Short mmCIF file of C-alpha atoms and ligand atoms in Angstrom, two decimals:
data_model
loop_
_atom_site.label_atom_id
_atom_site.label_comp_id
_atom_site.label_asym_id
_atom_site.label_seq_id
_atom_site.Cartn_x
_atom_site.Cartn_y
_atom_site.Cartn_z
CA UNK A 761 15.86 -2.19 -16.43
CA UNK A 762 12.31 -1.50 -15.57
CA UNK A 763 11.77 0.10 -12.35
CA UNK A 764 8.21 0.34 -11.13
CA UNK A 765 6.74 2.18 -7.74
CA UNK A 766 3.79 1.24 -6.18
CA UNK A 767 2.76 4.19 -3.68
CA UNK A 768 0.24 4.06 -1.25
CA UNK A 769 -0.47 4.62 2.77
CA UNK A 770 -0.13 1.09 3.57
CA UNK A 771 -1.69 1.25 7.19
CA UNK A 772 -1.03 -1.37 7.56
CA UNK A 773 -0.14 -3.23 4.66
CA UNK A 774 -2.88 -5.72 3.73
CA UNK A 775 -3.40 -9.01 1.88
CA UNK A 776 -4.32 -7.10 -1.12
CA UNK A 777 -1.40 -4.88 -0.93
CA UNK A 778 0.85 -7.77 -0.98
CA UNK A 779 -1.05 -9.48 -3.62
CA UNK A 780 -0.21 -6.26 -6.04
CA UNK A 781 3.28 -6.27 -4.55
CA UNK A 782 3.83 -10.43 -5.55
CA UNK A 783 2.44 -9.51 -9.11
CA UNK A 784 3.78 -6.47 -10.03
CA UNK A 785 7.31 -7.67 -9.04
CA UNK A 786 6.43 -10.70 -11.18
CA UNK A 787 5.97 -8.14 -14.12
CA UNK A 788 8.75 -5.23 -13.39
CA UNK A 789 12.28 -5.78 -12.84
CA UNK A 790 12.31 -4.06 -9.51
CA UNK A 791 9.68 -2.21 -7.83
CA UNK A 792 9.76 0.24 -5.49
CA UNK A 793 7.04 0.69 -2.57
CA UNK A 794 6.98 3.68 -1.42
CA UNK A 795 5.29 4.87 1.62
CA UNK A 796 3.70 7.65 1.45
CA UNK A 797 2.45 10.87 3.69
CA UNK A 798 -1.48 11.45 2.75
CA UNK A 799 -2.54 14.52 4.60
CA UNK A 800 -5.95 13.60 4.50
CA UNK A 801 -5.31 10.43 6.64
CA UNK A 802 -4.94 10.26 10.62
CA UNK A 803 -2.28 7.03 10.44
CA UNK A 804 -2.32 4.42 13.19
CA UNK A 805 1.31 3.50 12.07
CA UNK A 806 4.67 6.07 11.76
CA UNK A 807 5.69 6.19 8.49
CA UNK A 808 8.81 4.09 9.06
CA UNK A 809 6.65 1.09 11.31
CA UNK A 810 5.07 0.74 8.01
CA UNK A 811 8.24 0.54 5.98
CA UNK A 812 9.37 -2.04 8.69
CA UNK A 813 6.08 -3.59 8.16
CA UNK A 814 6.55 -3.83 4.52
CA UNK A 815 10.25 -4.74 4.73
CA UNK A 816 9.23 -8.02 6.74
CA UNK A 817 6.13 -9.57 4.46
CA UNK A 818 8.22 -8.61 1.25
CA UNK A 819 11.51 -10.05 2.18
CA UNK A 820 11.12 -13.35 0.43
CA UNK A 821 10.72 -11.11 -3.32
CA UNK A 822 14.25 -10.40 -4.29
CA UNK A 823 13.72 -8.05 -6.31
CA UNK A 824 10.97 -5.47 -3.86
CA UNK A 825 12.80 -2.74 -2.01
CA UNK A 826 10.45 -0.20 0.49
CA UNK A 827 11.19 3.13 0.66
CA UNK A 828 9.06 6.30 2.05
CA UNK A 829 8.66 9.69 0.96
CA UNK A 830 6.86 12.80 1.89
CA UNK A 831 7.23 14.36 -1.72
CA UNK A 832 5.32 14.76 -4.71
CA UNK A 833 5.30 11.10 -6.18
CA UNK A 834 6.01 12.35 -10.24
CA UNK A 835 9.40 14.07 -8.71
CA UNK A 836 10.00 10.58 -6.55
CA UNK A 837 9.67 8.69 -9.64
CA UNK A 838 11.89 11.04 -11.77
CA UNK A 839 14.74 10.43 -8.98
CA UNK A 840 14.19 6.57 -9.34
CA UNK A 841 14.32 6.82 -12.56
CA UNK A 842 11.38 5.25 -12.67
CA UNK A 843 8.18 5.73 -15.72
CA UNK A 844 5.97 3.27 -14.26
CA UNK A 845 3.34 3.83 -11.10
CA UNK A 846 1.20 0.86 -10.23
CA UNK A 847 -1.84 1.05 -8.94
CA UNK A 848 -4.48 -1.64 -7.74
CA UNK A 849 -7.71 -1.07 -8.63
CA UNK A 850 -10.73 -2.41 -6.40
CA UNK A 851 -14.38 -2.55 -7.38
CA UNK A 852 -15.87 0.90 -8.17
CA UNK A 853 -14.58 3.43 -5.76
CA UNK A 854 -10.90 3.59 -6.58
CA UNK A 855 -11.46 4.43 -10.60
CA UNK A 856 -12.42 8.30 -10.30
CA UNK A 857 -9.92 8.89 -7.40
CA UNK A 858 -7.41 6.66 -9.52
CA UNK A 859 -8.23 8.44 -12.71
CA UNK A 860 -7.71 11.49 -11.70
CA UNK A 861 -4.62 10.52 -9.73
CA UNK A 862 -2.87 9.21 -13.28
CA UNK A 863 -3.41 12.10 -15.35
CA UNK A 864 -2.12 14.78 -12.75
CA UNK A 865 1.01 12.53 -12.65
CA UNK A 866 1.39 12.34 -15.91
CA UNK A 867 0.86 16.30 -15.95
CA UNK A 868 3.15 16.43 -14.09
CA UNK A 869 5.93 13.94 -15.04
CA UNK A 870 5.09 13.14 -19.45
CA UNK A 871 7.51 10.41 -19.31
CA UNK A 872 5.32 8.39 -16.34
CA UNK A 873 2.48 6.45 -17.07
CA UNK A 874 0.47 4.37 -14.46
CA UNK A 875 -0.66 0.69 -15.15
CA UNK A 876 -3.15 -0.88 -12.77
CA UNK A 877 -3.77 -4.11 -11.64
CA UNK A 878 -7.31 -5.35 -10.92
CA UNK A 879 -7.85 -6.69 -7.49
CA UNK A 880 -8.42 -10.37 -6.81
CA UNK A 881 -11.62 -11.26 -6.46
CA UNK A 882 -10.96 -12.00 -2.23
CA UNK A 883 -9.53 -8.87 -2.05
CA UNK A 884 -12.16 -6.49 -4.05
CA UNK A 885 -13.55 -4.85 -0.65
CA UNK A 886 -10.66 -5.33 1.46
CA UNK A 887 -8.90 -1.96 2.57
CA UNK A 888 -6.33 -0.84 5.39
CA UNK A 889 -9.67 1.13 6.99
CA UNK A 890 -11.73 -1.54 7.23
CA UNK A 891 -9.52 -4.19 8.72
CA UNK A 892 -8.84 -1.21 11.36
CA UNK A 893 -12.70 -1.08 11.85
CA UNK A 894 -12.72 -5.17 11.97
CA UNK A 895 -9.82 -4.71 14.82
CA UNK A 896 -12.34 -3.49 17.53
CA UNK A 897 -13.89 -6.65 17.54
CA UNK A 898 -12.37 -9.75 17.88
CA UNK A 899 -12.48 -11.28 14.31
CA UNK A 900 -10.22 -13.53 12.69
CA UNK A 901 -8.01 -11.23 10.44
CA UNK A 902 -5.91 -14.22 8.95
CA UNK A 903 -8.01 -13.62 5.38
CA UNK A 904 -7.40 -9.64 5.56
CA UNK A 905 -3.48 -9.29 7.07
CA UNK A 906 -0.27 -10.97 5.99
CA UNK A 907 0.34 -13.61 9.45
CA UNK A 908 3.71 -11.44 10.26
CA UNK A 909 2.23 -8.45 11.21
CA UNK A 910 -0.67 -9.78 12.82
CA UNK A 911 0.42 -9.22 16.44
CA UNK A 912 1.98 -6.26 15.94
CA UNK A 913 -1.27 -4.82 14.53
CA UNK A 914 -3.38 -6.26 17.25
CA UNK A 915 -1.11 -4.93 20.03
CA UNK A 916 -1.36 -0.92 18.08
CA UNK A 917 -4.90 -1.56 18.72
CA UNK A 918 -5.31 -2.66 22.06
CA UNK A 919 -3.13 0.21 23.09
CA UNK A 920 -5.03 2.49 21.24
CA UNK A 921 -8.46 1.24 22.95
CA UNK A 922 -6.46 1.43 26.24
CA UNK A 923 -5.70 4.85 25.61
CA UNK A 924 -8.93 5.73 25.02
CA UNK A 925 -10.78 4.08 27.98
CA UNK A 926 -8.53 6.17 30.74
P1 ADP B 1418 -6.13 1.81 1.44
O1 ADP B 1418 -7.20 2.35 0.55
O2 ADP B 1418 -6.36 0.39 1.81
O3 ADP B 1418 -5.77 2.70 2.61
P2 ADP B 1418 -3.62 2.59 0.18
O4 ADP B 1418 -3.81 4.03 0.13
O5 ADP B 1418 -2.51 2.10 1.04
O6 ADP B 1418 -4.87 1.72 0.56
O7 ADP B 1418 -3.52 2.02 -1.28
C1 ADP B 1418 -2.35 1.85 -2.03
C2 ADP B 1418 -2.70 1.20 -3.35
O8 ADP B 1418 -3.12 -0.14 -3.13
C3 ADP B 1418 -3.85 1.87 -4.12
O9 ADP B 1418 -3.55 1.79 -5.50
C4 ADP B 1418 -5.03 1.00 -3.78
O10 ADP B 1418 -6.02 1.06 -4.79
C5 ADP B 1418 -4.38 -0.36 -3.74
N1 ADP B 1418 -5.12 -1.31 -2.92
C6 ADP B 1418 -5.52 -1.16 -1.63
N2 ADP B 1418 -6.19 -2.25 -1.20
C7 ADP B 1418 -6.20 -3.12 -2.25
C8 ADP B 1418 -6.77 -4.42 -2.45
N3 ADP B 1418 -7.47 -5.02 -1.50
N4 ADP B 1418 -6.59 -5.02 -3.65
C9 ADP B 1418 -5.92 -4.38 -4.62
N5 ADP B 1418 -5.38 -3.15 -4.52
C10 ADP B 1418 -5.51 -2.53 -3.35
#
């Protein structure tokens, strides 16, 4: 059985996301999202809001399970028994960081390789940061978020913007 993990911050989880989740499960026998913990990033969402998050748009793909971790994702694979790491791969800014990413895994962890999936075209510029930059006006984010989590994303950030106004 082929067990694939596609890692990431997911905050949220966008359009794109879930059009690498639909494809890769297409592909894999069972694949594994894992949330991650990147200490570089401030997250508007708990680590388990975005499994929850996850858990909901997925739910109709059998064969998707969500998971978090706060290891090292070439030990998290190992336990899984996993060899695979997918990645999606927008226009020009994810390759170096992406790159990079796959050979220190691979450093790390010999038997795991990563495979990555080119974005879809309507997706090529569309990240979690961005649709939380969109949020503070009032824009339709139908295009950008999967419908399910749409309230629950615009209710984070009008309490956020509440907070921040006292
Ligand atoms: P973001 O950069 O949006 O915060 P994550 O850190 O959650 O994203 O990214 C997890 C994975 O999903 C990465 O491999 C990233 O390249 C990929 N990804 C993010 N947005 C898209 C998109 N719009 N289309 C395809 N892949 C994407």
């Amino acid at each position: 059985m082929k067990i694939a993990i596609y890692p990431g911050s997911f905050d949220p989880v966008t359009s794109g996301h879930l059009n690498i989740i639909r494809r890769a499960a297409n592909i894999f026998d069972r694949l594994i999202v894992c949330v991650m913990v990147n200490a570089g990033k401030n997250p508007m969402f708990s680590q388990q809001e975005r499994v929850d998050m996850i858990r909901r748009v997925t739910s109709d793909i059998p064969n998707v399970e969500v998971d978090s971790s706060i290891g090292l994702l070439a030990d998290y694979a190992r336990q899984k028994g996993s060899c695979v790491i997918v990645k999606g791969l927008r226009a020009g800014s994810d390759f170096e960081n992406e790159f990079q990413m796959a050979l220190i895994n691979h450093k790390i962890n010999p038997n795991l390789d990563t495979m990555f999936l080119t974005a879809e075209h309507q997706y090529m510029y569309l990240s979690s940061s961005t649709v939380k930059e969109l949020a503070a006006y009032d824009v339709d984010l139908s295009d950008f978020l999967p419908e399910q989590i749409i309230p629950e994303f615009k209710q984070r950030v009008a309490t956020i913007h509440q907070g921040g106004n006292r």
